[in-house]
PDB file of C-alpha atoms and ligand atoms in Angstrom:
ATOM      1  CA  MET A   1     -25.056  75.395  -1.215  1.00 56.00           C
ATOM      2  CA  THR A   2     -27.342  76.046  -4.152  1.00 90.00           C
ATOM      3  CA  ALA A   3     -30.863  76.950  -3.115  1.00 97.00           C
ATOM      4  CA  LYS A   4     -33.561  74.637  -4.422  1.00 98.00           C
ATOM      5  CA  PHE A   5     -36.697  75.638  -6.254  1.00 98.00           C
ATOM      6  CA  ILE A   6     -39.512  73.204  -5.388  1.00 98.00           C
ATOM      7  CA  THR A   7     -43.003  73.257  -6.852  1.00 98.00           C
ATOM      8  CA  LEU A   8     -46.219  71.511  -5.901  1.00 98.00           C
ATOM      9  CA  GLU A   9     -48.748  70.603  -8.574  1.00 98.00           C
ATOM     10  CA  GLY A  10     -52.004  68.704  -8.936  1.00 97.00           C
ATOM     11  CA  GLY A  11     -55.593  68.870 -10.067  1.00 95.00           C
ATOM     12  CA  GLU A  12     -58.496  70.391  -8.176  1.00 91.00           C
ATOM     13  CA  GLY A  13     -58.824  69.167  -4.586  1.00 91.00           C
ATOM     14  CA  ALA A  14     -55.578  67.181  -4.785  1.00 94.00           C
ATOM     15  CA  GLY A  15     -54.599  68.392  -1.315  1.00 94.00           C
ATOM     16  CA  LYS A  16     -51.863  70.905  -2.179  1.00 95.00           C
ATOM     17  CA  THR A  17     -52.760  73.329   0.591  1.00 90.00           C
ATOM     18  CA  THR A  18     -52.682  70.550   3.158  1.00 91.00           C
ATOM     19  CA  CYS A  19     -49.356  69.121   1.910  1.00 97.00           C
ATOM     20  CA  LEU A  20     -47.685  72.502   1.428  1.00 97.00           C
ATOM     21  CA  LYS A  21     -47.743  73.153   5.168  1.00 97.00           C
ATOM     22  CA  HIS A  22     -46.113  69.778   5.839  1.00 98.00           C
ATOM     23  CA  ILE A  23     -43.358  70.372   3.259  1.00 98.00           C
ATOM     24  CA  GLU A  24     -42.715  73.850   4.669  1.00 98.00           C
ATOM     25  CA  LYS A  25     -42.346  72.394   8.171  1.00 98.00           C
ATOM     26  CA  ARG A  26     -39.986  69.629   7.036  1.00 97.00           C
ATOM     27  CA  ILE A  27     -37.677  72.005   5.139  1.00 98.00           C
ATOM     28  CA  LYS A  28     -37.580  74.564   7.951  1.00 98.00           C
ATOM     29  CA  GLU A  29     -36.871  71.828  10.512  1.00 97.00           C
ATOM     30  CA  ALA A  30     -33.819  70.925   8.425  1.00 96.00           C
ATOM     31  CA  GLY A  31     -32.514  74.430   9.184  1.00 96.00           C
ATOM     32  CA  ILE A  32     -33.022  75.739   5.648  1.00 97.00           C
ATOM     33  CA  ASP A  33     -34.314  79.240   4.943  1.00 98.00           C
ATOM     34  CA  LEU A  34     -37.494  78.979   2.923  1.00 98.00           C
ATOM     35  CA  CYS A  35     -39.836  81.286   1.060  1.00 98.00           C
ATOM     36  CA  VAL A  36     -43.327  79.913   0.387  1.00 98.00           C
ATOM     37  CA  THR A  37     -45.251  81.420  -2.480  1.00 98.00           C
ATOM     38  CA  ARG A  38     -47.901  80.599  -5.091  1.00 98.00           C
ATOM     39  CA  GLU A  39     -48.981  81.012  -8.688  1.00 98.00           C
ATOM     40  CA  PRO A  40     -50.756  82.772 -10.080  1.00 98.00           C
ATOM     41  CA  GLY A  41     -49.776  85.358  -7.483  1.00 98.00           C
ATOM     42  CA  GLY A  42     -46.872  85.777  -5.098  1.00 98.00           C
ATOM     43  CA  THR A  43     -46.382  89.502  -5.742  1.00 98.00           C
ATOM     44  CA  ARG A  44     -48.669  92.515  -5.422  1.00 98.00           C
ATOM     45  CA  THR A  45     -49.220  92.648  -9.178  1.00 98.00           C
ATOM     46  CA  GLY A  46     -49.425  88.856  -9.464  1.00 98.00           C
ATOM     47  CA  GLU A  47     -52.151  88.686  -6.821  1.00 98.00           C
ATOM     48  CA  LYS A  48     -54.178  91.274  -8.775  1.00 98.00           C
ATOM     49  CA  ILE A  49     -53.790  89.165 -11.912  1.00 98.00           C
ATOM     50  CA  ARG A  50     -54.876  86.116  -9.858  1.00 98.00           C
ATOM     51  CA  GLU A  51     -58.096  87.871  -8.888  1.00 98.00           C
ATOM     52  CA  ILE A  52     -58.913  88.461 -12.558  1.00 98.00           C
ATOM     53  CA  LEU A  53     -58.076  84.873 -13.476  1.00 98.00           C
ATOM     54  CA  LEU A  54     -60.088  83.172 -10.722  1.00 96.00           C
ATOM     55  CA  ASP A  55     -63.154  85.420 -10.784  1.00 96.00           C
ATOM     56  CA  ARG A  56     -66.055  83.396 -12.161  1.00 93.00           C
ATOM     57  CA  GLY A  57     -67.631  86.643 -13.349  1.00 94.00           C
ATOM     58  CA  ASN A  58     -64.862  86.908 -15.962  1.00 95.00           C
ATOM     59  CA  PHE A  59     -66.481  84.301 -18.215  1.00 92.00           C
ATOM     60  CA  ASP A  60     -65.397  86.187 -21.350  1.00 95.00           C
ATOM     61  CA  ILE A  61     -61.617  85.842 -20.882  1.00 97.00           C
ATOM     62  CA  LEU A  62     -60.136  84.361 -24.063  1.00 98.00           C
ATOM     63  CA  ASP A  63     -57.882  81.309 -23.764  1.00 98.00           C
ATOM     64  CA  GLU A  64     -54.969  83.342 -25.161  1.00 98.00           C
ATOM     65  CA  THR A  65     -55.613  86.119 -22.649  1.00 98.00           C
ATOM     66  CA  GLU A  66     -55.656  83.573 -19.839  1.00 98.00           C
ATOM     67  CA  LEU A  67     -52.356  82.090 -21.022  1.00 98.00           C
ATOM     68  CA  MET A  68     -50.644  85.460 -21.255  1.00 98.00           C
ATOM     69  CA  LEU A  69     -51.980  86.568 -17.865  1.00 98.00           C
ATOM     70  CA  MET A  70     -50.461  83.413 -16.325  1.00 98.00           C
ATOM     71  CA  PHE A  71     -47.090  84.314 -17.827  1.00 98.00           C
ATOM     72  CA  ALA A  72     -47.474  88.009 -16.990  1.00 98.00           C
ATOM     73  CA  ALA A  73     -47.927  87.076 -13.323  1.00 98.00           C
ATOM     74  CA  ARG A  74     -45.022  84.614 -13.634  1.00 98.00           C
ATOM     75  CA  ALA A  75     -42.656  87.226 -15.134  1.00 98.00           C
ATOM     76  CA  GLN A  76     -43.384  89.523 -12.208  1.00 98.00           C
ATOM     77  CA  HIS A  77     -42.996  86.651  -9.733  1.00 98.00           C
ATOM     78  CA  LEU A  78     -39.668  85.469 -11.151  1.00 98.00           C
ATOM     79  CA  ASN A  79     -38.129  88.913 -11.284  1.00 98.00           C
ATOM     80  CA  GLU A  80     -39.522  90.321  -8.080  1.00 98.00           C
ATOM     81  CA  LEU A  81     -39.421  87.283  -5.800  1.00 98.00           C
ATOM     82  CA  ILE A  82     -38.178  83.901  -7.068  1.00 98.00           C
ATOM     83  CA  ARG A  83     -34.791  84.812  -8.599  1.00 98.00           C
ATOM     84  CA  PRO A  84     -33.834  87.368  -5.913  1.00 98.00           C
ATOM     85  CA  THR A  85     -34.723  84.809  -3.209  1.00 98.00           C
ATOM     86  CA  LEU A  86     -32.763  81.921  -4.724  1.00 98.00           C
ATOM     87  CA  VAL A  87     -29.583  84.031  -4.970  1.00 98.00           C
ATOM     88  CA  THR A  88     -29.689  84.608  -1.203  1.00 97.00           C
ATOM     89  CA  ASP A  89     -29.466  80.821  -0.664  1.00 96.00           C
ATOM     90  CA  THR A  90     -33.073  80.684   0.455  1.00 98.00           C
ATOM     91  CA  TRP A  91     -35.158  77.842  -0.982  1.00 98.00           C
ATOM     92  CA  VAL A  92     -38.404  78.614  -2.764  1.00 98.00           C
ATOM     93  CA  LEU A  93     -41.507  76.437  -2.374  1.00 98.00           C
ATOM     94  CA  CYS A  94     -44.145  77.410  -4.895  1.00 98.00           C
ATOM     95  CA  ASP A  95     -47.771  76.249  -5.004  1.00 98.00           C
ATOM     96  CA  ARG A  96     -48.086  75.645  -8.792  1.00 98.00           C
ATOM     97  CA  PHE A  97     -45.818  76.883 -11.575  1.00 98.00           C
ATOM     98  CA  THR A  98     -45.444  76.343 -15.334  1.00 98.00           C
ATOM     99  CA  ASP A  99     -46.477  72.663 -15.317  1.00 98.00           C
ATOM    100  CA  ALA A 100     -49.936  73.986 -14.378  1.00 98.00           C
ATOM    101  CA  THR A 101     -49.901  76.076 -17.562  1.00 98.00           C
ATOM    102  CA  TYR A 102     -49.124  73.022 -19.708  1.00 98.00           C
ATOM    103  CA  ALA A 103     -51.848  71.072 -17.863  1.00 98.00           C
ATOM    104  CA  TYR A 104     -54.651  73.684 -17.688  1.00 98.00           C
ATOM    105  CA  GLN A 105     -54.043  76.013 -20.661  1.00 98.00           C
ATOM    106  CA  GLY A 106     -52.400  73.269 -22.758  1.00 98.00           C
ATOM    107  CA  GLY A 107     -54.288  70.067 -21.916  1.00 98.00           C
ATOM    108  CA  GLY A 108     -57.452  71.715 -20.605  1.00 98.00           C
ATOM    109  CA  ARG A 109     -57.911  74.583 -23.074  1.00 98.00           C
ATOM    110  CA  GLY A 110     -56.085  72.979 -25.991  1.00 98.00           C
ATOM    111  CA  ILE A 111     -53.367  75.609 -26.556  1.00 98.00           C
ATOM    112  CA  SER A 112     -50.347  74.016 -28.255  1.00 98.00           C
ATOM    113  CA  SER A 113     -47.332  73.042 -26.179  1.00 98.00           C
ATOM    114  CA  GLU A 114     -45.122  74.851 -28.694  1.00 98.00           C
ATOM    115  CA  ARG A 115     -46.875  78.143 -28.010  1.00 98.00           C
ATOM    116  CA  ILE A 116     -46.562  77.637 -24.241  1.00 98.00           C
ATOM    117  CA  ALA A 117     -42.891  76.646 -24.621  1.00 98.00           C
ATOM    118  CA  GLU A 118     -42.176  79.926 -26.487  1.00 98.00           C
ATOM    119  CA  LEU A 119     -43.532  81.941 -23.562  1.00 98.00           C
ATOM    120  CA  GLU A 120     -41.754  79.700 -21.055  1.00 98.00           C
ATOM    121  CA  GLN A 121     -38.439  80.272 -22.792  1.00 98.00           C
ATOM    122  CA  TRP A 122     -38.986  84.027 -22.997  1.00 98.00           C
ATOM    123  CA  VAL A 123     -40.123  84.481 -19.390  1.00 98.00           C
ATOM    124  CA  GLN A 124     -38.009  81.869 -17.597  1.00 98.00           C
ATOM    125  CA  GLN A 125     -34.807  81.947 -19.636  1.00 97.00           C
ATOM    126  CA  GLY A 126     -34.102  78.321 -18.745  1.00 97.00           C
ATOM    127  CA  LEU A 127     -35.046  78.482 -15.043  1.00 98.00           C
ATOM    128  CA  LYS A 128     -36.997  75.366 -14.045  1.00 98.00           C
ATOM    129  CA  PRO A 129     -37.903  73.817 -10.694  1.00 98.00           C
ATOM    130  CA  ASP A 130     -35.325  71.412  -9.220  1.00 98.00           C
ATOM    131  CA  LEU A 131     -38.110  69.233  -7.877  1.00 98.00           C
ATOM    132  CA  THR A 132     -41.838  69.036  -8.545  1.00 98.00           C
ATOM    133  CA  LEU A 133     -44.263  67.016  -6.447  1.00 98.00           C
ATOM    134  CA  LEU A 134     -47.311  66.085  -8.484  1.00 98.00           C
ATOM    135  CA  LEU A 135     -50.303  65.184  -6.329  1.00 98.00           C
ATOM    136  CA  ASP A 136     -52.319  62.861  -8.512  1.00 98.00           C
ATOM    137  CA  LEU A 137     -55.795  61.471  -7.948  1.00 97.00           C
ATOM    138  CA  PRO A 138     -58.860  60.595 -10.035  1.00 97.00           C
ATOM    139  CA  VAL A 139     -60.680  63.735 -11.175  1.00 96.00           C
ATOM    140  CA  GLU A 140     -64.011  62.890  -9.574  1.00 94.00           C
ATOM    141  CA  MET A 141     -62.393  62.243  -6.215  1.00 95.00           C
ATOM    142  CA  GLY A 142     -60.598  65.614  -6.359  1.00 94.00           C
ATOM    143  CA  LEU A 143     -63.792  67.461  -7.271  1.00 90.00           C
ATOM    144  CA  LYS A 144     -65.606  65.784  -4.411  1.00 90.00           C
ATOM    145  CA  ARG A 145     -62.906  66.913  -1.987  1.00 90.00           C
ATOM    146  CA  ALA A 146     -62.784  70.432  -3.446  1.00 85.00           C
ATOM    147  CA  GLY A 147     -66.577  70.603  -3.320  1.00 79.00           C
ATOM    148  CA  GLN A 148     -66.479  70.390   0.468  1.00 69.00           C
ATOM    149  CA  ARG A 149     -65.119  73.932   0.465  1.00 66.00           C
ATOM    150  CA  SER A 150     -66.401  77.368  -0.590  1.00 68.00           C
ATOM    151  CA  SER A 151     -67.980  78.161  -3.968  1.00 79.00           C
ATOM    152  CA  PRO A 152     -65.945  77.129  -7.041  1.00 82.00           C
ATOM    153  CA  ASP A 153     -63.642  79.583  -8.861  1.00 87.00           C
ATOM    154  CA  ARG A 154     -63.369  79.955 -12.669  1.00 88.00           C
ATOM    155  CA  PHE A 155     -61.171  76.829 -13.032  1.00 87.00           C
ATOM    156  CA  GLU A 156     -63.029  74.674 -10.521  1.00 83.00           C
ATOM    157  CA  SER A 157     -66.163  75.344 -12.592  1.00 82.00           C
ATOM    158  CA  GLU A 158     -64.722  73.571 -15.649  1.00 85.00           C
ATOM    159  CA  ASN A 159     -66.236  70.257 -16.786  1.00 89.00           C
ATOM    160  CA  ILE A 160     -64.939  66.738 -16.156  1.00 93.00           C
ATOM    161  CA  ALA A 161     -63.513  66.370 -19.707  1.00 95.00           C
ATOM    162  CA  PHE A 162     -61.360  69.487 -19.130  1.00 96.00           C
ATOM    163  CA  MET A 163     -60.139  68.029 -15.829  1.00 96.00           C
ATOM    164  CA  GLU A 164     -59.324  64.652 -17.414  1.00 97.00           C
ATOM    165  CA  ARG A 165     -57.237  66.351 -20.146  1.00 98.00           C
ATOM    166  CA  MET A 166     -55.501  68.439 -17.482  1.00 98.00           C
ATOM    167  CA  ARG A 167     -54.685  65.320 -15.439  1.00 98.00           C
ATOM    168  CA  SER A 168     -53.344  63.486 -18.535  1.00 98.00           C
ATOM    169  CA  SER A 169     -51.088  66.443 -19.358  1.00 98.00           C
ATOM    170  CA  TYR A 170     -49.635  66.421 -15.856  1.00 98.00           C
ATOM    171  CA  LEU A 171     -48.980  62.671 -16.078  1.00 98.00           C
ATOM    172  CA  GLU A 172     -47.327  63.112 -19.499  1.00 98.00           C
ATOM    173  CA  ILE A 173     -44.966  65.725 -18.077  1.00 98.00           C
ATOM    174  CA  ALA A 174     -44.111  63.353 -15.216  1.00 98.00           C
ATOM    175  CA  SER A 175     -43.366  60.496 -17.596  1.00 98.00           C
ATOM    176  CA  ARG A 176     -41.168  62.768 -19.746  1.00 98.00           C
ATOM    177  CA  GLU A 177     -39.254  64.202 -16.769  1.00 98.00           C
ATOM    178  CA  PRO A 178     -39.175  61.505 -14.070  1.00 98.00           C
ATOM    179  CA  GLU A 179     -36.052  62.931 -12.452  1.00 98.00           C
ATOM    180  CA  ARG A 180     -37.730  66.258 -11.723  1.00 98.00           C
ATOM    181  CA  VAL A 181     -41.409  65.352 -11.366  1.00 98.00           C
ATOM    182  CA  LYS A 182     -42.339  62.855  -8.641  1.00 98.00           C
ATOM    183  CA  ILE A 183     -45.875  61.498  -8.657  1.00 98.00           C
ATOM    184  CA  ILE A 184     -47.576  61.301  -5.270  1.00 98.00           C
ATOM    185  CA  ASP A 185     -50.722  59.149  -5.120  1.00 98.00           C
ATOM    186  CA  SER A 186     -53.014  61.541  -3.315  1.00 98.00           C
ATOM    187  CA  SER A 187     -56.083  59.286  -3.481  1.00 97.00           C
ATOM    188  CA  LEU A 188     -54.756  57.592  -0.324  1.00 98.00           C
ATOM    189  CA  THR A 189     -55.126  58.701   3.290  1.00 97.00           C
ATOM    190  CA  LEU A 190     -53.460  61.955   4.276  1.00 96.00           C
ATOM    191  CA  GLU A 191     -51.022  60.009   6.460  1.00 97.00           C
ATOM    192  CA  ASN A 192     -49.954  57.876   3.496  1.00 98.00           C
ATOM    193  CA  VAL A 193     -49.693  60.928   1.193  1.00 98.00           C
ATOM    194  CA  LEU A 194     -47.435  62.706   3.679  1.00 98.00           C
ATOM    195  CA  SER A 195     -45.183  59.678   4.003  1.00 98.00           C
ATOM    196  CA  GLN A 196     -44.803  59.489   0.194  1.00 98.00           C
ATOM    197  CA  ILE A 197     -43.848  63.176   0.282  1.00 98.00           C
ATOM    198  CA  ASP A 198     -41.355  62.564   3.082  1.00 98.00           C
ATOM    199  CA  PHE A 199     -39.696  59.826   1.042  1.00 98.00           C
ATOM    200  CA  VAL A 200     -39.048  62.270  -1.815  1.00 98.00           C
ATOM    201  CA  LEU A 201     -38.068  65.137   0.474  1.00 98.00           C
ATOM    202  CA  ASN A 202     -35.567  62.970   2.374  1.00 96.00           C
ATOM    203  CA  GLU A 203     -33.649  62.507  -0.854  1.00 94.00           C
ATOM    204  CA  ILE A 204     -33.269  66.227  -1.567  1.00 94.00           C
ATOM    205  CA  LEU A 205     -32.571  67.038   2.095  1.00 94.00           C
ATOM    206  CA  ASN A 206     -29.907  64.292   2.281  1.00 90.00           C
ATOM    207  CA  GLU A 207     -28.293  65.711  -0.866  1.00 83.00           C
ATOM    208  CA  VAL A 208     -27.914  69.014   0.956  1.00 77.00           C
ATOM    209  CA  ASP A 209     -26.512  67.337   4.083  1.00 71.00           C
ATOM    210  CA  SER A 210     -23.915  65.429   2.119  1.00 68.00           C
ATOM    211  CA  GLY A 211     -23.116  68.344  -0.227  1.00 62.00           C
TER     212      GLY A 211
HETATM  213  N1  LIG B 301     -53.790  77.689 -12.910  1.00 50.51           N
HETATM  214  C1  LIG B 301     -52.676  77.984 -12.182  1.00 50.51           C
HETATM  215  C2  LIG B 301     -53.745  77.582 -14.303  1.00 50.51           C
HETATM  216  O1  LIG B 301     -54.754  77.343 -14.945  1.00 50.51           O
HETATM  217  N2  LIG B 301     -52.539  77.776 -14.933  1.00 50.51           N
HETATM  218  C3  LIG B 301     -51.388  78.101 -14.269  1.00 50.51           C
HETATM  219  O2  LIG B 301     -50.330  78.283 -14.896  1.00 50.51           O
HETATM  220  C4  LIG B 301     -51.458  78.202 -12.820  1.00 50.51           C
HETATM  221  C5  LIG B 301     -50.231  78.543 -12.052  1.00 50.51           C
HETATM  222  C6  LIG B 301     -55.577  78.424  -8.830  1.00 50.51           C
HETATM  223  C7  LIG B 301     -56.060  77.953 -10.175  1.00 50.51           C
HETATM  224  O3  LIG B 301     -55.211  78.451 -11.195  1.00 50.51           O
HETATM  225  C8  LIG B 301     -55.075  77.501 -12.219  1.00 50.51           C
HETATM  226  C9  LIG B 301     -55.236  76.172 -11.536  1.00 50.51           C
HETATM  227  C10 LIG B 301     -56.115  76.438 -10.339  1.00 50.51           C
HETATM  228  O4  LIG B 301     -57.430  76.101 -10.648  1.00 50.51           O
HETATM  229  P1  LIG B 301     -54.839  77.105  -6.698  1.00 50.51           P
HETATM  230  O5  LIG B 301     -54.918  78.262  -5.796  1.00 50.51           O
HETATM  231  O6  LIG B 301     -53.686  76.223  -6.544  1.00 50.51           O
HETATM  232  O7  LIG B 301     -54.749  77.536  -8.257  1.00 50.51           O
HETATM  233  O8  LIG B 301     -56.266  76.402  -6.555  1.00 50.51           O
HETATM  234  P2  LIG B 301     -56.687  74.945  -6.351  1.00 50.51           P
HETATM  235  O9  LIG B 301     -56.151  73.909  -7.211  1.00 50.51           O
HETATM  236  O10 LIG B 301     -58.165  75.063  -6.402  1.00 50.51           O
HETATM  237  O11 LIG B 301     -56.051  74.588  -4.945  1.00 50.51           O
HETATM  238  P3  LIG B 301     -56.751  74.514  -3.623  1.00 50.51           P
HETATM  239  O12 LIG B 301     -55.840  75.075  -2.617  1.00 50.51           O
HETATM  240  O13 LIG B 301     -58.099  75.143  -3.710  1.00 50.51           O
HETATM  241  O14 LIG B 301     -56.946  72.927  -3.490  1.00 50.51           O
HETATM  242  P4  LIG B 301     -55.923  71.879  -2.975  1.00 50.51           P
HETATM  243  O15 LIG B 301     -54.827  72.591  -2.277  1.00 50.51           O
HETATM  244  O16 LIG B 301     -55.510  70.942  -4.023  1.00 50.51           O
HETATM  245  O17 LIG B 301     -56.786  71.040  -1.941  1.00 50.51           O
HETATM  246  P5  LIG B 301     -56.864  71.177  -0.337  1.00 50.51           P
HETATM  247  O18 LIG B 301     -55.559  70.930   0.324  1.00 50.51           O
HETATM  248  O19 LIG B 301     -57.603  72.410   0.019  1.00 50.51           O
HETATM  249  O20 LIG B 301     -57.728  69.872  -0.074  1.00 50.51           O
HETATM  250  C11 LIG B 301     -59.081  69.801  -0.502  1.00 50.51           C
HETATM  251  C12 LIG B 301     -59.908  69.050   0.566  1.00 50.51           C
HETATM  252  O21 LIG B 301     -59.494  67.683   0.598  1.00 50.51           O
HETATM  253  C13 LIG B 301     -59.061  67.321   1.913  1.00 50.51           C
HETATM  254  C14 LIG B 301     -58.696  68.627   2.596  1.00 50.51           C
HETATM  255  O22 LIG B 301     -58.826  68.530   4.005  1.00 50.51           O
HETATM  256  C15 LIG B 301     -59.703  69.601   1.980  1.00 50.51           C
HETATM  257  O23 LIG B 301     -60.930  69.529   2.651  1.00 50.51           O
HETATM  258  N3  LIG B 301     -57.921  66.391   1.734  1.00 50.51           N
HETATM  259  C16 LIG B 301     -57.996  65.043   1.919  1.00 50.51           C
HETATM  260  N4  LIG B 301     -59.006  64.239   2.277  1.00 50.51           N
HETATM  261  C17 LIG B 301     -58.756  62.913   2.351  1.00 50.51           C
HETATM  262  N5  LIG B 301     -57.544  62.353   2.085  1.00 50.51           N
HETATM  263  C18 LIG B 301     -56.503  63.131   1.723  1.00 50.51           C
HETATM  264  N6  LIG B 301     -55.323  62.571   1.428  1.00 50.51           N
HETATM  265  C19 LIG B 301     -56.706  64.547   1.620  1.00 50.51           C
HETATM  266  N7  LIG B 301     -55.906  65.602   1.257  1.00 50.51           N
HETATM  267  C20 LIG B 301     -56.674  66.710   1.332  1.00 50.51           C
END
């Protein structure tokens, strides 16, 4: 069996945290070993980089610095955790990965896709998720949901135009790579969202059963 690398993506307040727990449960119930992790973060060094990136006090971080910090954390994550885990036949479920960089640093900040692709190639050496679940919902609805929680971090403090560009970038990726990226309409009730997720998961879990 080849271990699968699954990522979860979406805008602010899309419900990733809520859905991640459900996906984890479903995969584990299928008897598959699973490692759950997140980006930026997932390693000791990566979590320190995350603190810098999310801290609203760091208002002076340049867009280029932000981009390279995302990939610095990712390089550490891939080498220390993701690759070593996948070779032991353990699946990896990651809360955000490089699609978030194309959406936030690319769409949101306006850094060119070519520049991001150069770093992706260098850091990932061709490794991509096998499956990505993109939780999509209108920006204002996501911000309303996110607003019910604690004070906003550096990204949650961005304006609506930034969020709209980020959402469009995610949807562009999904239309370019429909085999890998499955759109989940997360504007619906949690029950409905989870059943959309189950539909996609059943496919990958059945593949394993029959393989
Ligand atoms: N980032 C990350 C980049 O800019 N570039 C990169 O390359 C990477 C990897 C941290 C930030 O880093 C940026 C993007 C991010 O801003 P994060 O930790 O994933 O990333 O932070 P958030 O996106 O802020 O994720 P959160 O965990 O904070 O939000 P979620 O998980 O999307 O939302 P969640 O599950 O907490 O739900 C929000 C609220 O909505 C409710 C929940 O109960 C909760 O109260 N809810 C629903 N309500 C009604 N119906 C539903 N279907 C609901 N689903 C959830």
